[in-house]
XYZ file of C-alpha atoms in Angstrom:
352
model
C 90.340 89.274 105.479
C 89.700 91.892 108.041
C 92.421 93.899 109.471
C 92.157 92.146 113.207
C 92.989 88.365 111.200
C 95.269 90.266 108.957
C 97.458 91.411 112.192
C 97.056 88.038 113.640
C 98.584 86.423 111.256
C 101.401 89.012 110.980
C 101.776 88.722 114.865
C 102.091 84.978 114.261
C 104.659 85.104 111.619
C 106.698 87.657 113.677
C 106.777 86.046 116.667
C 107.883 82.427 114.806
C 110.703 84.841 112.894
C 112.110 85.416 116.873
C 112.772 81.663 116.532
C 114.444 82.176 113.381
C 112.561 80.518 111.388
C 110.449 83.345 109.207
C 112.589 83.119 106.173
C 110.936 79.389 106.113
C 107.487 80.909 105.986
C 108.031 83.516 103.426
C 105.495 83.322 100.735
C 106.517 81.030 97.901
C 105.834 82.564 94.550
C 107.089 79.729 92.492
C 105.811 77.680 89.597
C 105.652 74.775 92.122
C 104.318 76.744 95.045
C 100.906 75.374 96.977
C 97.952 77.328 95.510
C 96.689 80.728 97.807
C 93.605 79.952 99.997
C 91.123 82.474 99.321
C 90.607 85.172 99.895
C 93.634 86.760 99.036
C 95.274 87.206 102.436
C 98.163 89.922 101.056
C 95.318 92.238 99.929
C 94.775 93.843 103.083
C 91.395 95.816 103.879
C 92.323 98.743 106.220
C 89.310 100.615 106.203
C 86.038 99.195 104.946
C 86.075 101.703 101.996
C 88.582 99.797 100.440
C 86.779 96.349 100.553
C 84.725 97.438 97.263
C 88.114 96.914 95.312
C 89.231 93.648 96.645
C 88.643 90.778 94.513
C 88.423 87.814 97.135
C 89.475 84.984 94.522
C 92.004 86.971 92.526
C 95.456 86.391 93.627
C 98.681 88.023 93.773
C 101.010 86.779 91.149
C 104.745 86.992 90.525
C 104.692 86.956 86.594
C 108.442 87.026 86.218
C 111.617 87.570 88.068
C 115.426 88.027 87.719
C 116.073 91.742 87.356
C 118.253 93.768 89.548
C 115.734 96.620 90.079
C 112.514 96.733 88.204
C 110.781 100.035 87.610
C 108.522 101.886 84.924
C 105.705 99.684 84.358
C 103.863 100.738 81.345
C 100.802 99.490 79.835
C 100.236 99.780 76.051
C 96.689 99.542 75.005
C 97.006 99.084 71.587
C 99.661 96.661 71.593
C 98.015 94.732 74.924
C 101.476 94.486 76.249
C 103.293 95.776 79.477
C 106.625 97.145 79.250
C 109.034 97.783 82.243
C 112.849 98.841 82.852
C 115.528 97.070 84.442
C 117.537 99.667 85.220
C 120.716 98.279 85.904
C 120.833 96.079 83.392
C 120.001 98.265 80.960
C 117.048 97.128 79.115
C 113.121 97.109 78.708
C 111.249 94.138 79.107
C 107.771 93.292 77.643
C 105.045 90.730 78.880
C 102.374 90.052 76.579
C 98.652 89.497 77.632
C 98.218 86.647 75.753
C 100.600 84.170 76.753
C 102.623 85.563 79.096
C 105.759 85.572 77.209
C 108.642 88.326 78.865
C 110.950 89.369 75.894
C 113.617 92.036 75.443
C 111.996 94.918 74.051
C 115.283 97.412 74.047
C 118.944 96.773 74.910
C 120.752 99.172 75.278
C 117.872 101.357 76.977
C 119.814 104.390 77.969
C 119.444 103.139 81.946
C 115.424 104.027 81.279
C 113.505 104.308 84.248
C 109.814 105.307 84.322
C 107.888 104.962 81.094
C 104.392 105.913 80.005
C 102.683 106.078 76.446
C 101.021 108.983 74.857
C 97.503 109.449 73.249
C 98.829 108.284 69.987
C 100.240 104.944 71.687
C 103.765 106.115 71.199
C 106.284 104.825 74.201
C 107.859 107.797 76.230
C 110.775 106.803 78.306
C 112.667 108.904 81.244
C 116.415 108.214 80.553
C 119.190 107.849 83.302
C 121.883 106.990 80.935
C 121.491 110.250 78.669
C 119.486 112.211 81.159
C 116.946 112.948 78.861
C 113.296 112.235 78.033
C 112.487 110.612 74.749
C 109.806 109.099 72.755
C 110.026 106.319 70.120
C 108.614 106.918 66.905
C 106.511 104.401 64.836
C 109.212 103.619 62.824
C 111.459 102.874 66.031
C 113.398 106.251 65.706
C 113.450 108.469 68.624
C 112.615 111.861 69.353
C 114.147 113.839 72.224
C 111.659 115.857 73.734
C 114.038 117.231 77.090
C 117.636 117.209 77.878
C 118.119 120.783 78.901
C 116.783 123.628 81.179
C 117.755 126.763 80.935
C 121.025 125.399 79.298
C 121.898 123.063 81.811
C 121.843 119.049 81.256
C 118.973 117.653 83.131
C 119.645 115.621 86.095
C 118.373 111.941 85.761
C 114.450 112.234 84.510
C 112.497 109.663 86.462
C 108.793 109.394 85.934
C 105.999 111.161 84.014
C 102.446 111.259 83.059
C 100.967 112.830 79.902
C 97.901 115.386 79.802
C 95.299 115.720 77.195
C 96.369 119.080 76.561
C 99.080 117.389 74.689
C 101.509 117.952 77.128
C 104.253 115.951 79.386
C 104.862 116.155 82.828
C 107.986 114.744 84.686
C 110.416 114.593 87.964
C 113.983 114.886 87.927
C 115.299 113.829 91.126
C 118.652 112.823 89.622
C 119.026 109.369 90.722
C 120.244 108.003 87.783
C 123.417 110.442 88.239
C 124.303 109.601 91.925
C 125.696 106.044 91.057
C 127.243 104.455 88.229
C 124.705 101.411 89.173
C 121.792 103.223 87.160
C 123.490 104.935 84.978
C 126.520 107.363 84.819
C 127.602 108.918 87.765
C 128.213 113.072 87.363
C 127.295 115.860 88.937
C 123.838 117.530 89.347
C 123.473 121.105 87.993
C 119.970 121.671 88.252
C 117.650 122.101 91.782
C 115.699 118.730 91.882
C 112.350 119.485 90.615
C 108.961 118.545 88.120
C 108.542 119.816 84.692
C 106.229 120.477 82.284
C 107.124 119.704 78.379
C 104.413 121.795 76.076
C 103.250 120.174 72.878
C 105.075 122.922 70.797
C 108.432 121.509 72.830
C 109.027 124.398 75.292
C 109.995 123.145 78.848
C 108.606 124.917 82.168
C 109.445 124.409 85.497
C 106.487 123.400 87.535
C 107.874 123.138 91.288
C 111.140 122.876 92.921
C 109.428 123.024 96.607
C 110.404 119.316 96.946
C 113.283 117.302 97.848
C 113.445 114.618 95.335
C 110.213 114.707 93.238
C 109.594 111.120 92.368
C 105.898 109.202 91.124
C 103.804 111.627 89.192
C 100.440 111.080 88.804
C 96.718 113.140 88.022
C 93.604 113.038 89.916
C 90.957 111.727 87.433
C 89.972 115.286 86.344
C 93.299 116.448 86.054
C 92.564 119.255 88.499
C 95.386 117.955 90.884
C 98.586 116.459 90.531
C 100.351 114.187 93.171
C 104.345 113.734 93.378
C 105.866 111.277 95.775
C 109.108 112.831 97.767
C 111.919 110.202 98.473
C 114.458 112.831 99.701
C 114.658 111.311 102.682
C 116.956 109.262 100.931
C 119.502 111.855 100.967
C 118.213 114.953 102.984
C 118.064 114.484 106.443
C 115.392 117.034 106.729
C 113.040 115.744 104.298
C 109.594 114.365 104.883
C 108.513 110.989 103.929
C 105.255 112.236 102.229
C 103.178 112.443 98.887
C 102.359 115.937 97.982
C 99.699 117.156 95.873
C 99.033 120.762 94.111
C 96.254 122.292 92.260
C 96.578 122.457 88.762
C 95.888 126.022 87.035
C 96.420 125.723 83.604
C 99.730 125.237 83.091
C 100.663 126.371 86.528
C 100.670 124.814 90.118
C 99.163 126.468 93.348
C 98.464 125.489 96.959
C 101.136 122.813 97.433
C 100.834 120.762 100.456
C 101.216 117.033 102.024
C 98.666 114.781 100.612
C 99.614 111.644 102.956
C 102.445 110.913 105.318
C 103.746 107.442 104.523
C 104.281 107.169 108.753
C 101.866 103.849 109.941
C 101.416 101.963 113.054
C 103.084 98.296 112.483
C 103.094 95.819 115.535
C 102.755 98.713 117.810
C 105.352 100.445 116.472
C 105.701 103.682 114.149
C 107.406 103.122 110.911
C 107.769 105.393 107.858
C 109.267 104.007 104.140
C 109.172 105.948 101.172
C 106.542 106.177 98.243
C 107.880 105.945 94.773
C 105.501 105.128 91.876
C 101.968 106.284 92.220
C 98.941 105.937 90.311
C 95.581 106.918 90.372
C 92.094 105.299 89.415
C 88.976 106.407 88.422
C 87.643 107.224 91.901
C 90.323 109.565 92.589
C 92.296 106.963 94.943
C 96.117 106.861 94.941
C 97.684 103.347 94.769
C 101.616 104.091 95.593
C 104.558 101.501 95.241
C 106.010 101.505 98.923
C 109.302 100.239 100.722
C 112.202 100.164 102.334
C 110.816 99.259 105.720
C 110.236 95.044 105.547
C 107.732 92.760 106.017
C 103.869 94.275 106.993
C 104.899 97.727 104.986
C 106.280 96.742 101.671
C 104.372 96.450 98.584
C 101.538 99.017 97.600
C 99.564 101.267 99.827
C 96.168 102.534 98.881
C 95.024 106.244 99.818
C 91.667 107.626 99.434
C 91.105 111.060 97.772
C 91.234 112.545 101.321
C 95.261 111.347 101.741
C 93.720 108.456 104.402
C 95.160 105.052 104.146
C 92.663 102.453 103.345
C 94.541 99.154 101.938
C 97.507 97.882 101.231
C 98.812 94.788 99.022
C 101.732 93.198 100.628
C 105.038 92.010 98.584
C 107.808 90.023 99.834
C 109.881 92.626 98.273
C 110.167 96.643 97.947
C 107.529 97.941 95.038
C 109.394 100.677 93.192
C 106.105 101.469 90.730
C 102.564 100.603 89.744
C 100.213 100.885 86.698
C 97.176 99.681 85.816
C 96.856 97.946 82.604
C 94.945 94.852 81.087
C 92.084 95.418 78.441
C 89.539 96.407 81.378
C 92.200 98.489 83.114
C 91.493 96.854 86.371
C 94.432 94.819 86.924
C 97.607 96.338 89.014
C 100.899 95.444 87.662
C 103.606 95.885 90.206
C 107.331 96.268 89.835
C 109.146 95.194 92.910
C 112.859 94.914 93.284
C 113.807 91.844 91.469
C 110.411 90.855 90.127
C 107.194 91.886 88.251
C 103.810 91.158 90.252
C 100.028 91.586 89.084
C 96.448 91.627 90.963
C 93.087 91.993 89.588
C 91.122 94.446 91.493
C 87.585 96.168 91.351
C 89.528 99.697 90.787
C 90.033 100.950 87.303
C 92.743 103.103 86.357
C 91.925 106.708 85.763
C 94.069 107.233 82.698
C 94.985 106.103 79.332
C 98.728 105.085 81.080
């Protein structure tokens, strides 16, 4: 579907919304819903360069619903399953590729937010409840990877990614300590920052030149690291952006804005927040987006140069994304109360 036809569809729905009928026209993802007419209308090509990633006969599917705030999807290649968190319900859920069954993986889960896997296949979780980063060992014991920096407890680790050198990079914006709904309300003792855990266990601060670092991912060659800034949720002066730094060994340099979250929607400039982010093998950034409404919420795709080239529209705010499936060409999206997925011609850049 081209941009013009999608804009026409969007304008049509908007005009009907003025007649108070828009809620009746919201897309139905239920089991009894009418089938989608291909090409999938909610995978939107904004620039020609995105066309090659859209599969016309691959629908956006709702795989599960009923969570309070779904977050942290991560694909286990060896287990052939997806894990994600429902933070307020203090649970980690698992979706199986073979039969689409959803089961409880861990409860309680210490209000975990983000999840990832290391190169050995071990799950790593970023806990709001205990303000720490943990690794689950094969015997299901827990190794605490980080819970303090310079003698002070972490704020509430959020998201992160492993590096081939064996280190783990993560963000610590503190959201889980600001309210009891997602953890345990308490004082933030550290400036919001991103950190690196060395294979030796040493914790180093990467940068605090960001208001609230949230989603984090590497470029395909690991020469850049991208971090979403959601600081506008609490700081009036914060920009709604994704930032990028050059990776210089274990340090960062040349921090700058990679992409603005501003866009023109129906003749009006709007800007939401980018949350979780992932990179594909071509260097495009796929960002969970929200807090604007219809026509914006979902996933925005940015080229390596920071240009918005495509969207996946969802009826809910999208918190996070990951590539998974046997070919790593299926995008999983945690969005408020639901888990969605869509096949693409893009392939995830990293093992998780």
